[in-house]
Coordinates of C-alpha atoms in Angstrom, one line a residue:
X1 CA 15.1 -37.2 21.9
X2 CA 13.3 -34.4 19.8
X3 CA 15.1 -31.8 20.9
X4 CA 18.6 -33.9 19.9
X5 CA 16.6 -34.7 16.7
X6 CA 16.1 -31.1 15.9
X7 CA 19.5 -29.9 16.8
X8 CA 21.4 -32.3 14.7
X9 CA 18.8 -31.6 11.7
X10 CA 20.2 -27.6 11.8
X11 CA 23.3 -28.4 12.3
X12 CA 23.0 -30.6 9.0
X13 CA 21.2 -27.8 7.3
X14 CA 24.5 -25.9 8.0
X15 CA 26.6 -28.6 6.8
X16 CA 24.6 -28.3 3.3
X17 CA 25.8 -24.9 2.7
X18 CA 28.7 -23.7 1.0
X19 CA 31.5 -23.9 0.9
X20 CA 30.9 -28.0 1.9
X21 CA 28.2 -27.9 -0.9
X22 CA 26.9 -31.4 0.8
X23 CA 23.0 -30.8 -0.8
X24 CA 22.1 -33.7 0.2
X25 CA 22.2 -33.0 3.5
X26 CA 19.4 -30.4 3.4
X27 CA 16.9 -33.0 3.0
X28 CA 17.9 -35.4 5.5
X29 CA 17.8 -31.8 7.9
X30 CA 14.4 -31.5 7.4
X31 CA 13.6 -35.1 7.4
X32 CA 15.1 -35.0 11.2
X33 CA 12.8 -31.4 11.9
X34 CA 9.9 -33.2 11.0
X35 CA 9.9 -36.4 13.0
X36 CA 10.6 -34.1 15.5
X37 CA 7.4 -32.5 15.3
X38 CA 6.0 -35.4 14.7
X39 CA 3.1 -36.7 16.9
X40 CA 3.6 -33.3 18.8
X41 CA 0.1 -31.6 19.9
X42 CA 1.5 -28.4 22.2
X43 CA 2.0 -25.2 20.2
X44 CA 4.6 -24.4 23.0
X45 CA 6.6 -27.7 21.9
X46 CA 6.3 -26.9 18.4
X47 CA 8.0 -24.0 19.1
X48 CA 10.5 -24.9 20.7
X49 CA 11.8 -27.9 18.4
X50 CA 11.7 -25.1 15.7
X51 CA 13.3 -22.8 17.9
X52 CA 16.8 -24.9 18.9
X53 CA 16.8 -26.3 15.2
X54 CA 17.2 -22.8 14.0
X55 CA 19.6 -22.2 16.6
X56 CA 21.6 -25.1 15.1
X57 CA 21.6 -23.7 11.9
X58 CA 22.2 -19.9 12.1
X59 CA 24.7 -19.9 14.6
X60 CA 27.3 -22.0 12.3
X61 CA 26.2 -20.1 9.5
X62 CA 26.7 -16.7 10.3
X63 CA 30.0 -15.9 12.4
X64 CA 31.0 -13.4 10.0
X65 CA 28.6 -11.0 10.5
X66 CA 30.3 -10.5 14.1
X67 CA 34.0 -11.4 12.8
X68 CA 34.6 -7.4 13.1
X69 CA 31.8 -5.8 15.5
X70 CA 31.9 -8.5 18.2
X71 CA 29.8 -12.0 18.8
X72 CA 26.9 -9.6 20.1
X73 CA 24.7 -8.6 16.9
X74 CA 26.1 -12.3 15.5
X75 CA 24.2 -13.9 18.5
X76 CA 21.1 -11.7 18.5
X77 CA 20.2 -12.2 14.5
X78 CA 20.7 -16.2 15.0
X79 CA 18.1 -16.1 17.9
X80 CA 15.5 -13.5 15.6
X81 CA 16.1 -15.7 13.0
X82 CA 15.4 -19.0 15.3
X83 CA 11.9 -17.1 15.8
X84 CA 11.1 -17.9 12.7
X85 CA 11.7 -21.9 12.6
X86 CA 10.1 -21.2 16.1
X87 CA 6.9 -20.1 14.2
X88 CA 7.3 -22.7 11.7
X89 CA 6.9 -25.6 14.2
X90 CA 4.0 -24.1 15.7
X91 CA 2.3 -23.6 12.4
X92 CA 3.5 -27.7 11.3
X93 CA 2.1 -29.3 14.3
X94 CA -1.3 -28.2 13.0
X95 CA -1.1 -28.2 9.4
X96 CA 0.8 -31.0 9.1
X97 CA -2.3 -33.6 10.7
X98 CA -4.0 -32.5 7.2
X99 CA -3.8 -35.3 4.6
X100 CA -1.2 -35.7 2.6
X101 CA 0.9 -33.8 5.5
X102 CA 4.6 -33.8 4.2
X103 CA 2.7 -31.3 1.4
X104 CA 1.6 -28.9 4.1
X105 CA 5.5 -29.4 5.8
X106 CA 6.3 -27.9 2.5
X107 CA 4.1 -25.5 2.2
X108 CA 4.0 -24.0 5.6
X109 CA 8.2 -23.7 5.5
X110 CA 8.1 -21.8 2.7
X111 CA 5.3 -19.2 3.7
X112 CA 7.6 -18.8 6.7
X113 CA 10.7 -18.5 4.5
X114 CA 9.0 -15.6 2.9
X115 CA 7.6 -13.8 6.4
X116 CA 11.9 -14.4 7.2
X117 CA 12.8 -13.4 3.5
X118 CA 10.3 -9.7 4.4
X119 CA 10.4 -8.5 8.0
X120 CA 11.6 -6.5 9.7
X121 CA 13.5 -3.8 7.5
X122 CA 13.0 -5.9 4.6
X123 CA 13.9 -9.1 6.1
X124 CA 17.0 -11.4 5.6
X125 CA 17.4 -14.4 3.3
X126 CA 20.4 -15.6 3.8
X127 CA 20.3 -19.0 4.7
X128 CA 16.8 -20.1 2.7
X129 CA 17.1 -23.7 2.0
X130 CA 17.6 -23.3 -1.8
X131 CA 21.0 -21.7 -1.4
X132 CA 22.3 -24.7 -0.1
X133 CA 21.2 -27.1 -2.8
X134 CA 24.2 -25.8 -5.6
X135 CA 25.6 -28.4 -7.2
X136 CA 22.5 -30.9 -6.3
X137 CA 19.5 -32.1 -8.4
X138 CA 17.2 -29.8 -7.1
X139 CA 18.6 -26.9 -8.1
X140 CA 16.5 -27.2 -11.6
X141 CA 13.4 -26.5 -10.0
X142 CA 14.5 -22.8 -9.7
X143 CA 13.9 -22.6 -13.5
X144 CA 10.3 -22.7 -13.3
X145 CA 9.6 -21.5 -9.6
X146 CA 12.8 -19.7 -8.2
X147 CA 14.6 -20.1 -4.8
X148 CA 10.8 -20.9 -3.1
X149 CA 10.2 -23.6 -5.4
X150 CA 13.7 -25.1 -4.2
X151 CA 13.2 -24.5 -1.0
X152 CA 9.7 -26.8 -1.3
X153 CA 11.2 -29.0 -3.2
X154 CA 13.6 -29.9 -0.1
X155 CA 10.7 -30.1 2.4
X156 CA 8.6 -32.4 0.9
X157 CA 11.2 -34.5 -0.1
X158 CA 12.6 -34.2 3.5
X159 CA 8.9 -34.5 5.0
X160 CA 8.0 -37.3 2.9
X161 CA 11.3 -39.5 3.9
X162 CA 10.3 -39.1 7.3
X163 CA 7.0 -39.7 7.1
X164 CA 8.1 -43.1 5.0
X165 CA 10.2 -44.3 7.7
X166 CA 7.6 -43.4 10.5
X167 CA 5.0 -45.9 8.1
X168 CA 7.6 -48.9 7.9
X169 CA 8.1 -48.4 11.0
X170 CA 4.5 -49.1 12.7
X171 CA 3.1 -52.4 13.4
X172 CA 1.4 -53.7 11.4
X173 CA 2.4 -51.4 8.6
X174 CA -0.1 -49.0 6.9
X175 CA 1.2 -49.6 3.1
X176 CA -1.2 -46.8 2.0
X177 CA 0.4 -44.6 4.0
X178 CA 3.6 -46.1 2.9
X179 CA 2.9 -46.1 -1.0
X180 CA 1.5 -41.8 -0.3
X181 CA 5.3 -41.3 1.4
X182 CA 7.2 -43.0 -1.2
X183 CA 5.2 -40.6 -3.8
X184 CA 5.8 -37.6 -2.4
X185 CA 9.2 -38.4 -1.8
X186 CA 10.2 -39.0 -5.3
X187 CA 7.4 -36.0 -7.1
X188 CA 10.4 -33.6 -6.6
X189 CA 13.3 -35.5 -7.9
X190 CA 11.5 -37.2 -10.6
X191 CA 10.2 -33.1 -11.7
X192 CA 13.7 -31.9 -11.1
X193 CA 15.3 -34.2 -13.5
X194 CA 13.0 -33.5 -16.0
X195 CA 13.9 -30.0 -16.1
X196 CA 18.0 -30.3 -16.3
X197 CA 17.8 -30.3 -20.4
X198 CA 15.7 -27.5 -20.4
X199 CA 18.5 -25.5 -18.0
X200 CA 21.7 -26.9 -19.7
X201 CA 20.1 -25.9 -23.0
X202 CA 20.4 -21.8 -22.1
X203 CA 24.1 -22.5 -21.5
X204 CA 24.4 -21.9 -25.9
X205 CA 23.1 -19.3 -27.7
X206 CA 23.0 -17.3 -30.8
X207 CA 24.8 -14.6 -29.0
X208 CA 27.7 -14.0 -27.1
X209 CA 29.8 -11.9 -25.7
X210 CA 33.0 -12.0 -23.9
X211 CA 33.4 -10.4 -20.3
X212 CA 36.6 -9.8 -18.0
X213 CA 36.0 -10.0 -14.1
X214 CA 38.6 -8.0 -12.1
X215 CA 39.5 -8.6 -8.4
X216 CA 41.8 -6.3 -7.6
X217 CA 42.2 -6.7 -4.0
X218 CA 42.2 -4.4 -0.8
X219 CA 45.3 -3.6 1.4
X220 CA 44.0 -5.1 4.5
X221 CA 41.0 -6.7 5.9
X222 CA 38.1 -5.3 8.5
X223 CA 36.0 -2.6 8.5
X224 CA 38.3 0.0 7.7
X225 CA 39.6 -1.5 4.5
X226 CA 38.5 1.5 2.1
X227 CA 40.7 4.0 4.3
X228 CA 43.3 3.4 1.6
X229 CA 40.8 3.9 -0.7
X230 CA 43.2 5.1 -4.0
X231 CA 45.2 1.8 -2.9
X232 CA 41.4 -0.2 -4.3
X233 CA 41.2 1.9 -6.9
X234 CA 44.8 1.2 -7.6
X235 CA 44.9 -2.0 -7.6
X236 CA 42.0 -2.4 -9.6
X237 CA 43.5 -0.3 -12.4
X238 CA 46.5 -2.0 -12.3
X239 CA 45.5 -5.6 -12.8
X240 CA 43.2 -4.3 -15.9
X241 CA 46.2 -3.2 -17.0
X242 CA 47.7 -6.4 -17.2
X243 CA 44.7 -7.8 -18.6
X244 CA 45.7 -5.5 -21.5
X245 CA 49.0 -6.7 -21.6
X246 CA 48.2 -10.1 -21.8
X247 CA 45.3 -8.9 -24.8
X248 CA 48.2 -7.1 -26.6
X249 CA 50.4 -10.4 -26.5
X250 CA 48.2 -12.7 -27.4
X251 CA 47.4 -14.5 -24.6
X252 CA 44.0 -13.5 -23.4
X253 CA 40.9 -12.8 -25.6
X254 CA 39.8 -9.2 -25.9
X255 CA 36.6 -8.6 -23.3
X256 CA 33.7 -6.6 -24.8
X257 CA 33.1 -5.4 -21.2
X258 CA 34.9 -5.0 -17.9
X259 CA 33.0 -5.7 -14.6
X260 CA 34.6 -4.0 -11.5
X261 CA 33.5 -4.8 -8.0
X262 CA 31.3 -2.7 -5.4
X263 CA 33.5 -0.2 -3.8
X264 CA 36.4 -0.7 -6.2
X265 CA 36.8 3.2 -6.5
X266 CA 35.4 4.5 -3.2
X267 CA 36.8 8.1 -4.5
X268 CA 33.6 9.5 -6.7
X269 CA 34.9 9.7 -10.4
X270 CA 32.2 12.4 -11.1
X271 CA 34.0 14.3 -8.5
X272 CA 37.7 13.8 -8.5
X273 CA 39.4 14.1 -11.4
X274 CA 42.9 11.8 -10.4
X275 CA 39.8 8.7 -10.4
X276 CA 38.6 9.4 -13.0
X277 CA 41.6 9.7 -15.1
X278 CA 43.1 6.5 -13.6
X279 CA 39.4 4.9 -15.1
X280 CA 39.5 6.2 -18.3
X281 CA 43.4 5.1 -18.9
X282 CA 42.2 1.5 -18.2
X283 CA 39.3 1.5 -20.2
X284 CA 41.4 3.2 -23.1
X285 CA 44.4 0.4 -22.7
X286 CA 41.9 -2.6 -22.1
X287 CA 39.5 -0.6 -25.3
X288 CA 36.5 -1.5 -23.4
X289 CA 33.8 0.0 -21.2
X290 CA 34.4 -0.8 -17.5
X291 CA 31.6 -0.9 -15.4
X292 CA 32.6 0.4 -12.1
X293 CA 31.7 0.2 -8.2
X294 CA 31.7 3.4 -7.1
X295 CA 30.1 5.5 -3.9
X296 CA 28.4 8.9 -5.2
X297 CA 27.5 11.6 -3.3
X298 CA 24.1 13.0 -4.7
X299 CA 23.1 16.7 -4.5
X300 CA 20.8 16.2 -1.2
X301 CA 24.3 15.0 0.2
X302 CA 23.0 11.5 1.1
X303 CA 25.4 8.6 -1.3
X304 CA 24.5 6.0 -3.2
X305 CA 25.9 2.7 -4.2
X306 CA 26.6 3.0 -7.8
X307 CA 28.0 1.3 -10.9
X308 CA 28.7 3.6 -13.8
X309 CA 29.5 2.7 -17.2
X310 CA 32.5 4.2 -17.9
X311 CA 34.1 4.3 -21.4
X312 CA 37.2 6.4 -21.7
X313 CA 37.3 5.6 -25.3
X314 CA 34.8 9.4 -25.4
X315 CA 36.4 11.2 -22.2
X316 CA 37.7 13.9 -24.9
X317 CA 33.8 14.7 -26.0
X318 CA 33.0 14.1 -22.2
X319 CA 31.2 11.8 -23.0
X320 CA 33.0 8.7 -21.1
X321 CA 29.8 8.2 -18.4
X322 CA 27.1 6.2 -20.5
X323 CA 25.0 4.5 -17.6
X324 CA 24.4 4.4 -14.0
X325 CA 22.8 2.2 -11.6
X326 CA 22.3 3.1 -8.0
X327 CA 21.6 0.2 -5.8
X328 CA 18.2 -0.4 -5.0
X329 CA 17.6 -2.6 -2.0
X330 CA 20.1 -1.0 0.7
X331 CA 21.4 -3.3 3.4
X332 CA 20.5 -2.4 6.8
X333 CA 22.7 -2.0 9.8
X334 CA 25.9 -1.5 7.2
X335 CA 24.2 1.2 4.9
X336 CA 22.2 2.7 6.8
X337 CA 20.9 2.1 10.3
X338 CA 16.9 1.5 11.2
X339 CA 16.0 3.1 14.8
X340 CA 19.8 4.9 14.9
X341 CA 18.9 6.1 18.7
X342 CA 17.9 2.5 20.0
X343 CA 20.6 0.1 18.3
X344 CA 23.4 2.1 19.2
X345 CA 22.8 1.6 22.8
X346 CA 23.8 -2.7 21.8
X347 CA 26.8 -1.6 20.0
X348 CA 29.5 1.1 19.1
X349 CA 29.8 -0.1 15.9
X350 CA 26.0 0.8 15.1
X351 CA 26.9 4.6 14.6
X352 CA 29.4 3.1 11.8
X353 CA 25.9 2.5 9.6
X354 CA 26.1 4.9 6.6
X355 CA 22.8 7.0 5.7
X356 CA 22.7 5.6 2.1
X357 CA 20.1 6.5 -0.6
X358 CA 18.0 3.8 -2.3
X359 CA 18.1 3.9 -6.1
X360 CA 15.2 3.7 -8.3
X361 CA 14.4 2.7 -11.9
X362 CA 15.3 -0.2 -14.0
X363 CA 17.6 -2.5 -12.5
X364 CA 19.8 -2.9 -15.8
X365 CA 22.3 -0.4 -17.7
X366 CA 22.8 -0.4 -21.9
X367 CA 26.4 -1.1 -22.6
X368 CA 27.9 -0.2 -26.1
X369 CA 30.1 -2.9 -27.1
X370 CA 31.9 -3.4 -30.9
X371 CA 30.3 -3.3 -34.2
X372 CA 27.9 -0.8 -32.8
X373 CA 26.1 -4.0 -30.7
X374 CA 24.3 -2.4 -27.7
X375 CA 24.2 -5.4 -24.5
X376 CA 21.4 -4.9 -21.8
X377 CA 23.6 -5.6 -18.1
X378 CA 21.4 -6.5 -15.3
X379 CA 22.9 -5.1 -11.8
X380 CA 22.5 -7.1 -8.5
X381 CA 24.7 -5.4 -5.9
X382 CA 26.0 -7.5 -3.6
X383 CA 23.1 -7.6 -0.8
X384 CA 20.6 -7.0 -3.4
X385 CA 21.3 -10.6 -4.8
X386 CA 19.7 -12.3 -2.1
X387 CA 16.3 -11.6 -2.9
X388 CA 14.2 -12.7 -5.9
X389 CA 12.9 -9.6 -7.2
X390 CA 16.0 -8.1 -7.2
X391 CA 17.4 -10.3 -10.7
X392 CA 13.6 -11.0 -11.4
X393 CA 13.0 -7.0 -12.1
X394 CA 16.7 -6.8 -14.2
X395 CA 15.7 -9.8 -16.6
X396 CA 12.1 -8.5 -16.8
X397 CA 13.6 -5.3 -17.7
X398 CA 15.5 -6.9 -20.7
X399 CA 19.1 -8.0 -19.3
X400 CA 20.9 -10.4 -21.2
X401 CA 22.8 -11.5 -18.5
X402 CA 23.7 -10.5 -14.5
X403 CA 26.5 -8.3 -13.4
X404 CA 26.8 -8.5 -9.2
X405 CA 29.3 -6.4 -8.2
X406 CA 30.1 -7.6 -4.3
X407 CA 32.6 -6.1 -2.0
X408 CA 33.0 -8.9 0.8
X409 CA 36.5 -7.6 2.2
X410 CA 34.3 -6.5 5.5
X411 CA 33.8 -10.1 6.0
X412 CA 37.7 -11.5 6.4
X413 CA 38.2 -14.9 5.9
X414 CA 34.7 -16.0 6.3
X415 CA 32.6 -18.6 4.5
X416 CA 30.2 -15.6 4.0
X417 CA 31.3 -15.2 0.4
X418 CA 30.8 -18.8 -0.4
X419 CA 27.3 -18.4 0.8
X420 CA 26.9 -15.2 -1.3
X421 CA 28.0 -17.1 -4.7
X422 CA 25.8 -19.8 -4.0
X423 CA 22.8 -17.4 -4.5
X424 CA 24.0 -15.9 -7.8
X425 CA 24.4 -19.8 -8.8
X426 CA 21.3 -20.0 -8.1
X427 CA 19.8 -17.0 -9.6
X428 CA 21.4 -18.4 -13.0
X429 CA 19.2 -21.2 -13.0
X430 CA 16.3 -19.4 -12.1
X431 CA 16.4 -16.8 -15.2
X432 CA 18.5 -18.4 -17.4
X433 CA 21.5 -16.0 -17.6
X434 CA 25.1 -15.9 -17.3
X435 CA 25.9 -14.5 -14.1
X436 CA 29.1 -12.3 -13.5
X437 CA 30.7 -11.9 -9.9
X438 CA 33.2 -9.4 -9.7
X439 CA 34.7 -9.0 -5.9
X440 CA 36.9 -6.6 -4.1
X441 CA 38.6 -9.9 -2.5
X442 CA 36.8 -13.1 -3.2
X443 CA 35.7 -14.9 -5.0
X444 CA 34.8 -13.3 -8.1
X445 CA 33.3 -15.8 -10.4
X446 CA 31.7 -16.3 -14.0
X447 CA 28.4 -18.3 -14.0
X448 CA 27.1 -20.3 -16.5
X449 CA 23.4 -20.2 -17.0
X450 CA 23.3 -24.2 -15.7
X451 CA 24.9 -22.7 -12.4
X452 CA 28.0 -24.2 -12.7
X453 CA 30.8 -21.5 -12.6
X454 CA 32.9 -20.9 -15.7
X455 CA 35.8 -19.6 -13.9
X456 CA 36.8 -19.0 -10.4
X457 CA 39.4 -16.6 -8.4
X458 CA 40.5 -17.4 -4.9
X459 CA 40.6 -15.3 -2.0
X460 CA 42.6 -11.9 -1.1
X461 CA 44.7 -12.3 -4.3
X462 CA 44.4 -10.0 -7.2
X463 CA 42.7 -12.0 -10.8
X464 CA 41.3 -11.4 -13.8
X465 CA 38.3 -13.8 -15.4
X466 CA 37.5 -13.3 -19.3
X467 CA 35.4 -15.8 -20.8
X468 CA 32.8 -15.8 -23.6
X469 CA 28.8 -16.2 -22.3
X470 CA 26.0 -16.8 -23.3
X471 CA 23.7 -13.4 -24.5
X472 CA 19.7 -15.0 -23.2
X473 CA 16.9 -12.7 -23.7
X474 CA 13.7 -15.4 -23.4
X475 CA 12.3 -15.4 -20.2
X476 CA 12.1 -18.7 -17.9
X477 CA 8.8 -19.3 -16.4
X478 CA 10.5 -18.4 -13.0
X479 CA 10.9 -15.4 -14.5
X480 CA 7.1 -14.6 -15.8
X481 CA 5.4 -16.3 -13.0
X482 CA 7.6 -14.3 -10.4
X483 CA 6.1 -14.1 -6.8
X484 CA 3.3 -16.5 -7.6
X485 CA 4.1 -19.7 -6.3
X486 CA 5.5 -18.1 -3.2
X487 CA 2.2 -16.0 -2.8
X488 CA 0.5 -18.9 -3.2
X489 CA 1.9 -20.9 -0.2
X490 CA 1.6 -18.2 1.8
X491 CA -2.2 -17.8 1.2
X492 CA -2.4 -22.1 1.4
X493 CA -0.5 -21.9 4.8
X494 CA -2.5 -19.1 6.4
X495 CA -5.9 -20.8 5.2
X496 CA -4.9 -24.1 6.6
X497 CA -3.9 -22.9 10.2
X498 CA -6.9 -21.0 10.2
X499 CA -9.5 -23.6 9.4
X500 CA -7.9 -26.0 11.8
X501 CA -8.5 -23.6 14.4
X502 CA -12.4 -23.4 13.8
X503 CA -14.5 -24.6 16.5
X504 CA -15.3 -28.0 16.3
X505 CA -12.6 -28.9 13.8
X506 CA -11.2 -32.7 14.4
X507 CA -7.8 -34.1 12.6
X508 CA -5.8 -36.7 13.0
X509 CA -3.8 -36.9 16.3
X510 CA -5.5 -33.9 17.4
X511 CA -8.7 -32.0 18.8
X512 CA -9.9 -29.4 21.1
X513 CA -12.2 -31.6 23.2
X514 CA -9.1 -33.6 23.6
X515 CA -6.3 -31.7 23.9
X516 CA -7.5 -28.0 25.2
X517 CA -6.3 -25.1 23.5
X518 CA -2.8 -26.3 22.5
X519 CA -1.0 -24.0 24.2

């Protein structure tokens, strides 16, 4: 029975994430993990309810990441990943016996969240328990402790529900224990709700400005979908084109600035002339700097993932380049490959990696816009949106709102890019900015600070999103506090297993004289 109970609590946790959205969900999945653990002494059993709920999970979750290469590397991140919720429920079966243990639930899943969120090779995110609460009351709480914040937010409500039902359910009844439950059940709701005028107050603001999102589309689908490169380029040209058309007649609003997506000029515009002349005709019809997705290859001969402003407006002074941002946090195993010699033995796709440079510097360009306004851009690219410090370090350095540029065409038809979005929804909330998603494919979006999106494309069809947004430059107290909280539960989680480990230590349900070593 616990190991159906922890099953069907990951395969709700999938359910919860886009694109079904179903929030709610997320709290009943962890309310399932921990009456599973409940009760349970056994390190060995901890583990292993941690382990197939994690199974549950990440195997739904993630298809696309073999929709190209195979089911292979698809398979072998879901179990590496499983470790982790394997080491959660041998850390909960200890910490949780402390008093007031749906708190330490919390705590405890999002120290492991973080070791998941960190290693190896800078560890992987996707599929933290905040990005499936979009669209759900919790999402608030990201405005004064980011995604971790979320993430406890859902444990502890989760936790607490179980631990409630566990009380009712005894005979006779413990109504302390009952009345503690019900408490910690509602603390994160009750906190949550508090904070929604707060977050739909940065959704106005004494300055705007108006953006254009371009999805121009890729010829075909899988990995080899920038061997037509000029075909991108061209079709990203050509539909801000007929955004200037449709300025021209009337029947769109003129955008300040123009986002392209990653990779939507794979040719280097520093280095070919035919790309960069097709940029600066678009920027001169649409009379606006576009910042553009671009690969450039550096003098050491390594590339980076860059956006450069472009303006065509100066090209005749040569003048027309007037920022650049390389990408900063490089995605392993797509641009580059760690331990090349032992990973392509798994897979011939592996020698496909690229040897990518990692950028350095502020993460935000200056863009000059009319009447001689200057707008501070904060750059997330694609990956790089996945993990806090990422926007934390753009706002911090000054940006008025988030440009992530995202090339998901590698990806096919997966729910992948739904699960992408959901994070810069959630990054809105967190700093209190406008977020803009531009997409080779889909879905290219335009966030309101709130989260909610503004305007959406669909997928594998060419678009263009203008709206007007919101200009923020006050900092959210997720933004000054930054890693704290996180840092904090980490330290809480390590102390705790620690001290319940001393000799002599007794706790509820459990002790060494009694049960051994808990192996």
């Amino acid at each position: 029975m616990r190991t159906a109970g922890s099953v069907a609590g990951g395969l709700l946790m999938w359910a919860a994430f886009p694109p079904r959205n179903l929030w709610f969900l997320g709290i009943v999945s962890l309310a399932f993990l921990a009456g599973s653990l409940s009760g349970v002494v056994r390190f060995r059993e901890g583990f292993w309810y941690g382990f197939v709920y994690g199974l549950a999970f990440f195997l739904p979750l993630l298809p696309w990441i073999g929709v190209y290469v195979g089911p292979l590397p698809w398979v072998a991140l879901a179990i590496v990943l499983s470790l982790y919720t394997g080491l959660f429920g041998v850390l909960a079966v200890r910490t949780t016996t402390l008093p007031l243990g749906p708190l330490w639930f919390a705590i405890t899943w999002v120290a492991v969240e973080w070791a998941r969120s960190s290693f190896p090779f800078g560890g992987f995110p996707w599929g933290r328990v905040a990005f499936g609460q979009i669209g759900g009351p919790m999402l608030s709480l990201a405005s004064i402790g980011g995604a971790p914040l979320v993430s406890f937010g859902v444990a502890l409500t989760g936790a607490a529900l179980a631990a409630l039902a566990g009380a009712l359910a005894r005979a006779p009844r413990r109504w302390q224990a009952v009345i503690a439950a019900t408490a910690l059940a509602l603390l994160a709701p009750v906190v949550a709700a508090a904070l929604w005028p707060s977050v739909d107050g940065r959704n106005t603001s004494g300055e705007v400005i108006t953006v254009a999102a371009i999805q121009g589309n890729v010829p075909r689908l899988g990995l080899d979908f920038n061997s037509q490169r000029r075909a991108v380029l061209d079709n990203h040209v050509r539909e801000t084109m007929r955004l200037a058309e449709a300025v021209k007649a009337g029947d769109s609003p003129q955008p300040d600035i123009v986002l392209w997506p990653e990779n939507a000029s794979d040719i280097d515009p520093t280095a070919n002339s035919d790309a960069a002349a097709e940029i600066t005709a678009a920027s001169i019809a649409i009379d606006a700097p576009i910042m553009v997705g671009t690969l450039v290859r550096n003098p050491d001969g390594r590339p980076t993932n860059t956006v450069l402003v472009w303006d065509g407006r100066l090209a005749a002074d040569g003048q027309q380049i007037r920022g650049r941002y390389d990408k900063h946090i490089i995605q392993p195993f797509g641009e580059y490959l760690p331990w090349r010699s032992f990973f392509t033995h798994f897979s011939s796709y592996a020698e496909q990696a690229g040897n990518f440079k990692a950028g350095t510097g502020p993460g935000v360009v200056d863009v000059d816009v009319a009447n001689g306004r200057q707008v501070t851009v904060g750059v997330s690219t694609c990956w790089e949106i996945a993990f806090d410090r990422s926007a934390r370090g753009a706002v911090k350095s000054g940006a008025e709102f988030l440009s992530v540029p995202t090339n998901n065409a590698t990806f096919g038809r997966t729910q992948m890019t739904y699960q992408q979005l959901a994070m810069s929804q959630l990054r809105a909330v967190e700093h209190g900015r406008a977020v803009v998603v531009s997409a080779t494919s889909g879905v290219s979006s335009i966030i309101a600070p709130d989260g909610h999106s503004m305007s959406r494309s669909g997928f594998f069809e060419p678009a263009a999103l203008v709206n007007t947004i919101p200009l923020n430059t006050e900092q959210t107290i997720a933004t000054t506090i930054g890693p704290w909280p996180e840092r904090l539960a980490v330290l809480l989680g390590i102390c705790a297993f620690l001290y319940l480990l001393a000799p002599g230590v007794r706790f509820r349900g459990w002790s060494k004289e009694e049960h051994g070593d808990g192996a």
